C-alpha positions as protocol buffer text, in pm:
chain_id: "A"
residue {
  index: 1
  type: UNK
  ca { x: -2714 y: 374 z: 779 }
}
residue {
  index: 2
  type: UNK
  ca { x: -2388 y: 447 z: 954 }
}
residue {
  index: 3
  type: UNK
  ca { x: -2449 y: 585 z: 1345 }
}
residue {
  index: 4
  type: UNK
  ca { x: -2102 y: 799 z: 1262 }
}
residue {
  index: 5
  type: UNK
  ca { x: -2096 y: 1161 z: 1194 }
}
residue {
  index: 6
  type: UNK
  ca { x: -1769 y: 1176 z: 933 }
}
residue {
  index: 7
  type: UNK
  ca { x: -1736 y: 1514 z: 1010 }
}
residue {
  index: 8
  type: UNK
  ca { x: -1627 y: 1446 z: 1374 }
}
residue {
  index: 9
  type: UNK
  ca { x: -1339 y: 1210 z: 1259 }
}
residue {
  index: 10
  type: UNK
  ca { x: -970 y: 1247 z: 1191 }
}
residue {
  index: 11
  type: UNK
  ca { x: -818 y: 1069 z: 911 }
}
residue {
  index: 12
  type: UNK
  ca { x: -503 y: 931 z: 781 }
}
residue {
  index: 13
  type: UNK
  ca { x: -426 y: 833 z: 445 }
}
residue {
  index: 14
  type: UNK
  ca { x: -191 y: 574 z: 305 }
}
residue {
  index: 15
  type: UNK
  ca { x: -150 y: 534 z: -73 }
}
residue {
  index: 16
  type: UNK
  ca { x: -132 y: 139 z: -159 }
}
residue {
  index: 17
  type: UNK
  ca { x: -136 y: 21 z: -489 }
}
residue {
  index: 18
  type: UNK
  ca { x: -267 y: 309 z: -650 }
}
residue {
  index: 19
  type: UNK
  ca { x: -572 y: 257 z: -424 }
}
residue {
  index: 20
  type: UNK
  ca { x: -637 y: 495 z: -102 }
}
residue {
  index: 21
  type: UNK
  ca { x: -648 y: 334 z: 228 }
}
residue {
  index: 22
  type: UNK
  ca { x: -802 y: 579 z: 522 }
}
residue {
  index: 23
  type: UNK
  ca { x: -758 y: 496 z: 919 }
}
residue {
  index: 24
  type: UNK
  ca { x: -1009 y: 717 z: 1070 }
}
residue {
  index: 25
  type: UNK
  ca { x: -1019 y: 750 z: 1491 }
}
residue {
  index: 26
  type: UNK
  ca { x: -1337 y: 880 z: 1592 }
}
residue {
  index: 27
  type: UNK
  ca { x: -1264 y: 1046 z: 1897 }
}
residue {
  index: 28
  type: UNK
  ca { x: -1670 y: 1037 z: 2073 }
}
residue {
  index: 29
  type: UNK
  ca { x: -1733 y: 646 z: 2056 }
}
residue {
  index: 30
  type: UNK
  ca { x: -1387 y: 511 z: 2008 }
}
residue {
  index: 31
  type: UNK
  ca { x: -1427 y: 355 z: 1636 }
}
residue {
  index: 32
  type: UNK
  ca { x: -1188 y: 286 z: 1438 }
}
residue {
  index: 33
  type: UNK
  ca { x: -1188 y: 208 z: 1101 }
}
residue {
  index: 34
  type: UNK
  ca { x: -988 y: 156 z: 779 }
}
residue {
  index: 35
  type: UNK
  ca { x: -1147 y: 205 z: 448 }
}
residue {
  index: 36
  type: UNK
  ca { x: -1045 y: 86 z: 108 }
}
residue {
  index: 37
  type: UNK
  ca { x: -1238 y: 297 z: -150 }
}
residue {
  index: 38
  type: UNK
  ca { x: -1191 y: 58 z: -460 }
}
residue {
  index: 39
  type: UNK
  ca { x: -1428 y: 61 z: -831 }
}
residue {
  index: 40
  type: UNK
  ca { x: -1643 y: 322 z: -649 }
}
residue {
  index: 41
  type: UNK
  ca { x: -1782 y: 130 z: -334 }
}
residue {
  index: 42
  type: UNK
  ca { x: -1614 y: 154 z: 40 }
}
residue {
  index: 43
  type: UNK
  ca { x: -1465 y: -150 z: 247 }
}
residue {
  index: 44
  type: UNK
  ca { x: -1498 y: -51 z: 585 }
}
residue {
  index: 45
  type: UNK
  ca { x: -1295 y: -265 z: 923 }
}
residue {
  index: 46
  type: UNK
  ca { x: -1329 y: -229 z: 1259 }
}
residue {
  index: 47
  type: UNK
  ca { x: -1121 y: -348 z: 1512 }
}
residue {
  index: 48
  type: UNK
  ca { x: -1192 y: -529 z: 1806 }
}
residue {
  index: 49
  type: UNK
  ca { x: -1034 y: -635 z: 2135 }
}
residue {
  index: 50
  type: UNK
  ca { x: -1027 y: -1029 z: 2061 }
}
residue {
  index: 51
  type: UNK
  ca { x: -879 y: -966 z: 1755 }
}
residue {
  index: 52
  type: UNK
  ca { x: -1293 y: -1034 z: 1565 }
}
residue {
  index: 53
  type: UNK
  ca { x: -1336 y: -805 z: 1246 }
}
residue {
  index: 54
  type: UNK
  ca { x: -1672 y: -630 z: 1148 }
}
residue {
  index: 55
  type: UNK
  ca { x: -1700 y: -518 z: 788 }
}
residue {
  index: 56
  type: UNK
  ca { x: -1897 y: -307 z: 670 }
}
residue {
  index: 57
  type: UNK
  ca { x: -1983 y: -212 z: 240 }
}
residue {
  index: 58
  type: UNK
  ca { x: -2006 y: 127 z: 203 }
}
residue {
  index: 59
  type: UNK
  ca { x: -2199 y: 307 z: -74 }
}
residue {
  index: 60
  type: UNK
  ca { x: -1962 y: 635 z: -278 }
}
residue {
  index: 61
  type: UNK
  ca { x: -2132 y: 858 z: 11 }
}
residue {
  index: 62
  type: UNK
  ca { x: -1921 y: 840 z: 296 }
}
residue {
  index: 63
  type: UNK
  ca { x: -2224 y: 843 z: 559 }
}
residue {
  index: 64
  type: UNK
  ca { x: -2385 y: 557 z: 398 }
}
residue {
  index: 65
  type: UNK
  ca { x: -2219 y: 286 z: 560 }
}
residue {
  index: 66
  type: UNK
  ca { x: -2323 y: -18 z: 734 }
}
residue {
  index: 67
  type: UNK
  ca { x: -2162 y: -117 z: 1110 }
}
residue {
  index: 68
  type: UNK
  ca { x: -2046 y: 75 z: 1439 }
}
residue {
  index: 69
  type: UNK
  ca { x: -1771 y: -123 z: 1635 }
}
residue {
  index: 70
  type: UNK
  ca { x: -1638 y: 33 z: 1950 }
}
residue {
  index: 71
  type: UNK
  ca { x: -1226 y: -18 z: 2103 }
}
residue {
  index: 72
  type: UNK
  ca { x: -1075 y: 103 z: 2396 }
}
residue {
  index: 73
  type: UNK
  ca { x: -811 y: 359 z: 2354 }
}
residue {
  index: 74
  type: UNK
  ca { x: -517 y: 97 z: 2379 }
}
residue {
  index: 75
  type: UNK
  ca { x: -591 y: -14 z: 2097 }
}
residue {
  index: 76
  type: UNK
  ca { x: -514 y: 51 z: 1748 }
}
residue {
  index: 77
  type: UNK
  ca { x: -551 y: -69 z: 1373 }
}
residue {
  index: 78
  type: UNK
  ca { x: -307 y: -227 z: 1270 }
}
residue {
  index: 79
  type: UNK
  ca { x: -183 y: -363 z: 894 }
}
residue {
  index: 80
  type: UNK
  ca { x: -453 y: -326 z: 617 }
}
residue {
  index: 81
  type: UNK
  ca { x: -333 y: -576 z: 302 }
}
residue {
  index: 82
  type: UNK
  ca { x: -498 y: -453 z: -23 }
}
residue {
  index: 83
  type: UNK
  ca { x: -528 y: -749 z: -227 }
}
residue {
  index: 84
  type: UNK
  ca { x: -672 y: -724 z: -620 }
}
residue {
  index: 85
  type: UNK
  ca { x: -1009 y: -885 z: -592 }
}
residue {
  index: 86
  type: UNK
  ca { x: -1295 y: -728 z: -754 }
}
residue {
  index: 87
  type: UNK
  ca { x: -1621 y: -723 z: -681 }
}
residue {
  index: 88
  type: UNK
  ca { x: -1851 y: -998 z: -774 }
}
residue {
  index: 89
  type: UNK
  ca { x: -2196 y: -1011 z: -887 }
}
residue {
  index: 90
  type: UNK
  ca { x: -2434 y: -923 z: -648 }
}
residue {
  index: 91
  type: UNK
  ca { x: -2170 y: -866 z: -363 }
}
residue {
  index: 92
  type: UNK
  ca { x: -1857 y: -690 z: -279 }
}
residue {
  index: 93
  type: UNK
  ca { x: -1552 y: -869 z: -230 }
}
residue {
  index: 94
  type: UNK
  ca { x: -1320 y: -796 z: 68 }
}
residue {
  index: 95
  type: UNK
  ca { x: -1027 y: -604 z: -32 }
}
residue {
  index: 96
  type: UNK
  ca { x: -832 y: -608 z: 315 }
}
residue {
  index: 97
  type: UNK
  ca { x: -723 y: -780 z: 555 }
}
residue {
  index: 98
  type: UNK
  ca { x: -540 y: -766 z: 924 }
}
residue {
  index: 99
  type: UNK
  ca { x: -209 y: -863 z: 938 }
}
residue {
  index: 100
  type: UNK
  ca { x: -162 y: -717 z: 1302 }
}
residue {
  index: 101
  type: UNK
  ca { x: -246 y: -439 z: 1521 }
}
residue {
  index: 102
  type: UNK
  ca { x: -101 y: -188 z: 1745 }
}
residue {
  index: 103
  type: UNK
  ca { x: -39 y: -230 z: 2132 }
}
residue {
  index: 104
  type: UNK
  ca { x: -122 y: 129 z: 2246 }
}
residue {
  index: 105
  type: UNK
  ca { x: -265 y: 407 z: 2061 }
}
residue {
  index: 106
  type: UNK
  ca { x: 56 y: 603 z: 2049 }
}
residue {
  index: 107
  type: UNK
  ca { x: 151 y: 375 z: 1797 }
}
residue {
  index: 108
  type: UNK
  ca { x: -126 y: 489 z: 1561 }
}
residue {
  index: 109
  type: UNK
  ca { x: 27 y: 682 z: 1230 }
}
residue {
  index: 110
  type: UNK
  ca { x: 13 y: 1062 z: 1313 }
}
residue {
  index: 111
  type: UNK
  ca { x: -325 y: 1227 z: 1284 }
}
residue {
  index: 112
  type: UNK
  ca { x: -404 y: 1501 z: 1009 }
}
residue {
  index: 113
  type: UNK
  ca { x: -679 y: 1733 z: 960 }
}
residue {
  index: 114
  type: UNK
  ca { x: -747 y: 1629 z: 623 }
}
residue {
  index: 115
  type: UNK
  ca { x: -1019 y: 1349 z: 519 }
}
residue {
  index: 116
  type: UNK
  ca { x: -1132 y: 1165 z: 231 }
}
């Protein structure tokens, strides 16, 4: 299980090839994450200072997810590539990937109320 609370986040969302992409910015822990939802399961990456990447599958639920990663507030995600991989049998294929990432936080898209 997922140590977030969904309900305390602020989401964005970017329509990319039909497919939703969500940067959420959870204000009490600093994560940061960007979900593809894609044939009914959740791709979940967090971003990290040295530029690692933790991924998480997610079930349909969105509080059924697997990793925490914390950032300092200078940081930001940045690119998310959807690519058309599906997933395989017995496993989940990784449908993004970082192309780059923001310098300050004030680079972040602009945060809405609304969620997933």
């Amino acid at each position: 299980m997922c140590a977030v609370s969904w309900d305390e986040c602020v989401w964005v969302g970017v329509k990319s090839h039909g497919m939703n992409v969500w940067v959420g910015v959870k204000s009490h822990g600093m994560n940061v994450w960007v979900c593809v939802k894609s044939h009914g399961m959740n791709v979940w990456v967090c971003a990290k200072s040295h530029g690692m990447n933790v991924w998480g599958v997610c079930k349909v639920s969105w509080d059924e997810c697997v990793g925490v990663c914390k950032v300092s507030w200078d940081e930001c995600v940045g690119g998310c590539q959807v690519s058309w991989n599906t997933p395989t049998s017995g496993g989940v294929t990784n449908l993004c990937q970082w192309m780059d990432r923001c310098h300050t936080m004030d680079n972040r898209p602009s945060i809405t109320s609304s969620g997933p």
